[in-house]
Coordinates of C-alpha atoms in Angstrom, one line a residue:
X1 CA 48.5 136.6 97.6
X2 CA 52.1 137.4 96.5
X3 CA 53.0 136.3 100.4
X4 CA 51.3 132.8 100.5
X5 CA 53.1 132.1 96.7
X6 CA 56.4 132.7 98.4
X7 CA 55.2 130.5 101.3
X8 CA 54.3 127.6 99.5
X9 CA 57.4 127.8 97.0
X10 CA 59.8 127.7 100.1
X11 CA 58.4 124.5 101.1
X12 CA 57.9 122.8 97.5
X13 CA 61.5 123.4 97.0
X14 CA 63.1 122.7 99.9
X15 CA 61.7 119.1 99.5
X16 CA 61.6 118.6 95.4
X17 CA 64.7 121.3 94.7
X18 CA 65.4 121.8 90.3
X19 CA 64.9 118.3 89.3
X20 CA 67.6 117.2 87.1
X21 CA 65.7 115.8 84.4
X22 CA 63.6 118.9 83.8
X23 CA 66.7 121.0 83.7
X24 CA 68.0 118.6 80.9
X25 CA 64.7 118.7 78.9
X26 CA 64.5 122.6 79.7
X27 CA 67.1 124.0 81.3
X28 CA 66.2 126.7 83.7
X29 CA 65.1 130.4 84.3
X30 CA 68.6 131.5 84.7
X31 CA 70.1 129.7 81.3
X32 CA 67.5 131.6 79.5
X33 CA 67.7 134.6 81.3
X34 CA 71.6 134.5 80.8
X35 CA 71.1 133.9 77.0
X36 CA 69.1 137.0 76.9
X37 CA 72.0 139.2 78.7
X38 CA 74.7 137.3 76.6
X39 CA 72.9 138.7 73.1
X40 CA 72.7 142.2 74.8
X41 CA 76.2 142.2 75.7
X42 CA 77.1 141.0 72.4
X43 CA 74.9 143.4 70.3
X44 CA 75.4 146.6 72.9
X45 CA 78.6 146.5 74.7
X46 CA 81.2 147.5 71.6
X47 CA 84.9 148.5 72.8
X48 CA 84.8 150.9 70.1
X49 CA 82.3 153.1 72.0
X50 CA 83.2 155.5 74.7
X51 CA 82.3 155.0 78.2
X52 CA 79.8 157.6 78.5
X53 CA 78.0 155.5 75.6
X54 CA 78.6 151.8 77.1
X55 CA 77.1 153.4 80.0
X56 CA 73.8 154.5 78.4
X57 CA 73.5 151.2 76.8
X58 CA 74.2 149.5 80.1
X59 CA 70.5 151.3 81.5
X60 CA 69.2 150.2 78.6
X61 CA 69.9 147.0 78.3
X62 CA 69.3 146.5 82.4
X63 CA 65.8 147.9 81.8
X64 CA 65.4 145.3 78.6
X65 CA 67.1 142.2 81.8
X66 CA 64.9 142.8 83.7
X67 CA 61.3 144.4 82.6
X68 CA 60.6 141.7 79.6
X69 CA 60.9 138.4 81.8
X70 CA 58.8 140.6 84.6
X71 CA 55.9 141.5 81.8
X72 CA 56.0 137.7 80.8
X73 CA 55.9 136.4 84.4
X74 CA 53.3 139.0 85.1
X75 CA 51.4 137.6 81.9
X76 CA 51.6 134.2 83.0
X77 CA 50.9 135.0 86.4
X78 CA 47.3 136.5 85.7
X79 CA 46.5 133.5 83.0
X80 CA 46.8 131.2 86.1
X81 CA 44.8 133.3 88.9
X82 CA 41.9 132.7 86.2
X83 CA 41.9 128.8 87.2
X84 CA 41.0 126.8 90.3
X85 CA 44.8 125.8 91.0
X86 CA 46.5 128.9 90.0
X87 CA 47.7 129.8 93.4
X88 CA 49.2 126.4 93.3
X89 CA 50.9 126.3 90.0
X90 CA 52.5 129.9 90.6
X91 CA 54.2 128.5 93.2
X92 CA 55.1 125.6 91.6
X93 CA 56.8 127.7 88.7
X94 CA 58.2 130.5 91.6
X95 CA 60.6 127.4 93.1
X96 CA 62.6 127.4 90.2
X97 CA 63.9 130.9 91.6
X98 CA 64.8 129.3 94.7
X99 CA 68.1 127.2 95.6
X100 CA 67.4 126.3 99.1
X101 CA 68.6 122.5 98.5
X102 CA 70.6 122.7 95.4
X103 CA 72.5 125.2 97.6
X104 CA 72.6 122.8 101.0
X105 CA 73.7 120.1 98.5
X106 CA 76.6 122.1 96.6
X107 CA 78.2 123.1 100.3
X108 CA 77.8 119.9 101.4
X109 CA 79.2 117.7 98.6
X110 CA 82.5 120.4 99.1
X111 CA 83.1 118.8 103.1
X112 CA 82.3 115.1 101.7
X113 CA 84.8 115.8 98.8
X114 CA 87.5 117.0 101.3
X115 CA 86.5 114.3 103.8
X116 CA 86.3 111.2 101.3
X117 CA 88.9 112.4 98.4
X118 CA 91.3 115.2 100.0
X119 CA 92.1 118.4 99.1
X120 CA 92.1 118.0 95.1
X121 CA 88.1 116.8 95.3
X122 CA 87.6 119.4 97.5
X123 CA 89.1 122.3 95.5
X124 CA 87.3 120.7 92.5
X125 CA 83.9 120.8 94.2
X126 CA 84.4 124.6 95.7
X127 CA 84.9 125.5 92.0
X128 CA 81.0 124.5 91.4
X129 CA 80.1 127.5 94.0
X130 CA 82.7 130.1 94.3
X131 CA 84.2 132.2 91.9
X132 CA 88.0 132.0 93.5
X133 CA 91.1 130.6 91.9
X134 CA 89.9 126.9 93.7
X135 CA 93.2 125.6 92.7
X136 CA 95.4 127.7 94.8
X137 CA 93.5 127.3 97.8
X138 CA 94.4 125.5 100.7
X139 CA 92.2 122.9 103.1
X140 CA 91.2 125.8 105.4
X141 CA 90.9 127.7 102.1
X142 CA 88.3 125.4 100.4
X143 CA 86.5 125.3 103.8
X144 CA 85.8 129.4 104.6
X145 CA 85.3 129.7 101.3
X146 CA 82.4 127.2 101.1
X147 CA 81.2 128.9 104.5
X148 CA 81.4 132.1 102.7
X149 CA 79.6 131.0 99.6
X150 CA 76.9 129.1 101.7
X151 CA 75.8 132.9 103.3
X152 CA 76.0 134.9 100.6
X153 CA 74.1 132.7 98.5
X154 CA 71.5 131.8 101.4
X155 CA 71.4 135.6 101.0
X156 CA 70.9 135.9 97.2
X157 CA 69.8 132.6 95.9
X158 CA 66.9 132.1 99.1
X159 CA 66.4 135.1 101.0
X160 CA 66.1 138.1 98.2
X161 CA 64.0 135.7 95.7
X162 CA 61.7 135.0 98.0
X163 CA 61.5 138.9 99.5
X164 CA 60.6 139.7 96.2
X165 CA 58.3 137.0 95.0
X166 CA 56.3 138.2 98.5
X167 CA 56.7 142.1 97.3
X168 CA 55.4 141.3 93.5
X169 CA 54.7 137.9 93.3
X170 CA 56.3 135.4 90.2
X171 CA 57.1 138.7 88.3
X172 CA 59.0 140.4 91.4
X173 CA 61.0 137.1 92.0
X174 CA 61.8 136.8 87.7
X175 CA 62.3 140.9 88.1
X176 CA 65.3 140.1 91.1
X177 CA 66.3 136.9 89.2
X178 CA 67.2 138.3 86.0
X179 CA 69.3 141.7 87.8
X180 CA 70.7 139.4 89.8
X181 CA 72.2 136.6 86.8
X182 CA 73.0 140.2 85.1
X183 CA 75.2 141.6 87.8
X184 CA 76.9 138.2 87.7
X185 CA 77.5 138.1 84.2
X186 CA 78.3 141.3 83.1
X187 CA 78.6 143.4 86.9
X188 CA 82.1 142.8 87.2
X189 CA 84.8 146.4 86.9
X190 CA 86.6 144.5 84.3
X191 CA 87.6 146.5 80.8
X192 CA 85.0 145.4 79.2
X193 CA 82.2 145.8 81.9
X194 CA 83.2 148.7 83.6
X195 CA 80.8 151.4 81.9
X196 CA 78.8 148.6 80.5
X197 CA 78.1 147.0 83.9
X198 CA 77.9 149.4 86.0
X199 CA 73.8 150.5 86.2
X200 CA 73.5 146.4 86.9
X201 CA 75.8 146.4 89.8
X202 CA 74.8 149.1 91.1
X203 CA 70.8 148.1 90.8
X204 CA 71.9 144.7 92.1
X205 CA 72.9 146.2 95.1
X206 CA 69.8 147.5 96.0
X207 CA 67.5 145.1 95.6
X208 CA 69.8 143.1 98.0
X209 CA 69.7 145.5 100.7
X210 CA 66.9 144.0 102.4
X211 CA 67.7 140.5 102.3
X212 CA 71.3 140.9 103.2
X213 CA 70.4 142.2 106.5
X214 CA 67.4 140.0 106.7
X215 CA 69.5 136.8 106.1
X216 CA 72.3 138.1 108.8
X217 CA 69.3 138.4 111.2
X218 CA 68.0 134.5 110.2
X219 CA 71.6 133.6 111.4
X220 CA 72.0 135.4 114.4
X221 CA 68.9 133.7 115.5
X222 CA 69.6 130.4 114.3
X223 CA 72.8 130.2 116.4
X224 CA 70.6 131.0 119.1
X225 CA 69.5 127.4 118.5
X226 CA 72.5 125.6 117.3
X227 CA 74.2 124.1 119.9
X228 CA 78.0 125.4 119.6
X229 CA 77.0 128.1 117.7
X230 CA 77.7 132.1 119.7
X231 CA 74.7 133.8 118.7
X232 CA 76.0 137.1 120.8
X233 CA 79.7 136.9 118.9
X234 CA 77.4 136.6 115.4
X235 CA 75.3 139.6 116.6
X236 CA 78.4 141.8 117.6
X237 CA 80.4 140.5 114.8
X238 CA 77.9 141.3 112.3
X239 CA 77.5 145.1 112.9
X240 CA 81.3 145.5 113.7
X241 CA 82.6 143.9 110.6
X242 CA 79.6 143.5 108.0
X243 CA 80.1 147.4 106.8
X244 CA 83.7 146.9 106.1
X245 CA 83.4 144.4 103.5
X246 CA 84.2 146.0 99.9
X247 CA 80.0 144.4 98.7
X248 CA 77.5 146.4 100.5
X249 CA 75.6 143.5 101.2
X250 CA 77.8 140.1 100.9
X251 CA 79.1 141.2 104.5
X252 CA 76.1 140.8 106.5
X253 CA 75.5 137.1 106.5
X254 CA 78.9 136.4 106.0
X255 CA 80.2 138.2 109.6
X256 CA 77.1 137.2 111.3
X257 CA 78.0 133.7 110.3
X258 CA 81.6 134.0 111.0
X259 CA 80.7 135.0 114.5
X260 CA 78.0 132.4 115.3
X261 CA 81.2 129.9 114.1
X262 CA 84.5 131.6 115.4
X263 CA 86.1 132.1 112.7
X264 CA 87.7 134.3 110.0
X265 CA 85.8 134.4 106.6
X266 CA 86.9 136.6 103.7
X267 CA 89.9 138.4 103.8
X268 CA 92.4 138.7 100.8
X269 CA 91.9 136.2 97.9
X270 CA 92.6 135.3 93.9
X271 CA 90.3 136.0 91.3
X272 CA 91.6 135.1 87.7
X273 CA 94.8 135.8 89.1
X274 CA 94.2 139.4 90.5
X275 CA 93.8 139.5 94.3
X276 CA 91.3 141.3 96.0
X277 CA 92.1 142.7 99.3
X278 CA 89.2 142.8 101.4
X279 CA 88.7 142.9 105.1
X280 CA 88.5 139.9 107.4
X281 CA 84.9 139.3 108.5
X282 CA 85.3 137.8 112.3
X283 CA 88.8 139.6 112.7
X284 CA 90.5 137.6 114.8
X285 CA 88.5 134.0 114.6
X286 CA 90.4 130.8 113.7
X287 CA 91.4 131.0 110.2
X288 CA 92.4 127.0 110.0
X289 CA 89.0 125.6 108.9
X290 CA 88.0 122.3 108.6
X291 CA 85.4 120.6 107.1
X292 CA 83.5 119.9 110.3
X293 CA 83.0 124.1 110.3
X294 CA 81.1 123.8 107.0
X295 CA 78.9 120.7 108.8
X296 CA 78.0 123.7 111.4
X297 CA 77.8 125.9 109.1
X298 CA 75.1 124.1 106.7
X299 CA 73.4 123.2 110.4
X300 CA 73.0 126.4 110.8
X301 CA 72.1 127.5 107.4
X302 CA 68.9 125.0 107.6
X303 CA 67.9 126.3 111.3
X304 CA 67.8 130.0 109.8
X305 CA 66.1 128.6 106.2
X306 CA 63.3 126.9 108.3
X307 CA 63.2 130.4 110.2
X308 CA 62.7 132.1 107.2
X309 CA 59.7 129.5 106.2
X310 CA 57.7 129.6 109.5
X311 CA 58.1 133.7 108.7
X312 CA 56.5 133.5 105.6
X313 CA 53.9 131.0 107.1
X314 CA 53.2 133.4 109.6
X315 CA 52.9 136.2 106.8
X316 CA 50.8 134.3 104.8
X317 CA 48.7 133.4 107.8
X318 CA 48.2 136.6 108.5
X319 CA 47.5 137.6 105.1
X320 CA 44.4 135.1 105.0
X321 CA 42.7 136.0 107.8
X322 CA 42.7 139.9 107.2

């Protein structure tokens, strides 16, 4: 039934989302999650060690990330099969590993910020999403990298969830959620996560492989549908460009969705004052974005999300009559 839980958590949340009330009584998966990783960091990761040592720790504290939410999502999971509305209430709790609107809403508030309050708002509001030096960025700036962070997070905060609620249920989706905040938190080749990191990144990056190319596929097909949108260019665009980009999976939807849009989406840019050089994806679209692009963008983003629902319904239909 792991298929029809993923089914019917794409649709609660796409309409209900995290309410903001219950994140302020409770906060969510991810804040405790992210507690968990912040005490391991803490109480593993010591500078004194050598790297060979961080590195160990690292596996051990990935396996701790991710296996003890798993065992208590798995626990919770077979206390509610027992019940008449268990099916139900697993896919109630599965949505909160899902960001289909919060997502639509975070791009979105970026092109009314821009369009309503100028270029300070929107820099303000691209700092919610992206991990960039927002103040150094320019108008076309805040707009490709809105675009940018609307297909990778389609990617990892829609697509792969939901991949792996449907391969192992709520435990599968806590299992990706938890690598996933980990990579985020402590993934990065800095000094101090370097060794200590590097079995999250790398484990990250597999269990994205799937839904990276899945999501790049959900895109291509959506501009199929999009009126103004080159479904051909994101096809040919994708496998030309997606493999160059320096994340083995944050180039897929991000060059398929540069092509459907014509334009030129990562590139060189700041990070806590380092830059990263990294490849254009759509090498030589229009760079000069505008906010309309991240309209197109989000109308395309909810053609290939309602894509990815009918799949799952179709799954799930399946499922049920085997």
């Amino acid at each position: 039934m792991s298929i029809l839980i993923a089914f019917l958590s794409l649709v609660v949340e796409i309409v209900v989302g995290y309410p903001a009330w219950l994140f302020g009584a409770i906060g969510h998966p991810v804040t405790w999650i992210g507690r968990l990783i912040s005490f391991l960091d803490r109480r593993l990761n010591r500078a004194a060690d050598s790297d060979a040592v961080r590195r160990r720790r690292g596996v051990d504290a990935l396996l701790i990330i991710v296996l003890v939410p798993a065992i208590i999502a798995f626990a919770v999971e077979t206390m509610l099969s027992g019940i008449p509305a268990g099916l139900i209430l697993t896919a109630i709790l599965a949505t909160s590993l899902l960001s289909q609107k919060s997502l639509a809403e975070h791009v979105e508030a970026v092109a009314d910020g821009l369009d309503n309050g100028g270029l300070d708002i929107g820099r303000l509001a691209v700092s919610q999403i992206v991990g960039r030096d927002a103040k150094k960025l320019n108008r076309p700036g805040v707009c490709r990298a809105a675009i940018e962070s609307l297909a990778e997070n389609f990617s990892d905060g829609v697509v792969a969830p939901v991949f792996w609620i449907g391969v192992g249920g709520l435990a599968g989706g806590v299992a990706y959620k938890a690598a996933n905040t980990a990579d985020s938190m402590i993934g990065h080749r800095t000094p101090r996560h370097e060794a200590f990191g590097r079995a999250t990144a790398r484990f990250d990056d597999l269990i994205n492989l799937p839904a990276s190319r899945l999501t790049a596929l959900l895109i291509v097909l959506a501009a199929f549908l999009v009126k103004g949108a080159d479904a051909d260019n994101a096809w040919r665009t994708m496998r030309r460009d997606a493999k160059k980009h320096r994340s083995p999976n944050a180039g897929w939807p991000e060059a398929a969705m540069a092509g459907a849009l014509g334009l030129a989406l990562a590139g060189p840019r700041s990070y806590g004052g380092v830059m990263v050089d990294d490849a254009f994806m759509g090498e030589g679209g229009r760079r000069e974005a505008e906010s309309a692009d991240i309209r197109r963008a989000l109308k395309l983003y909810r053609v290939a999300d309602f894509l990815l629902i009918g799949l799952f319904g179709l799954l799930s239909v399946i499922v049920v009559l085997m």
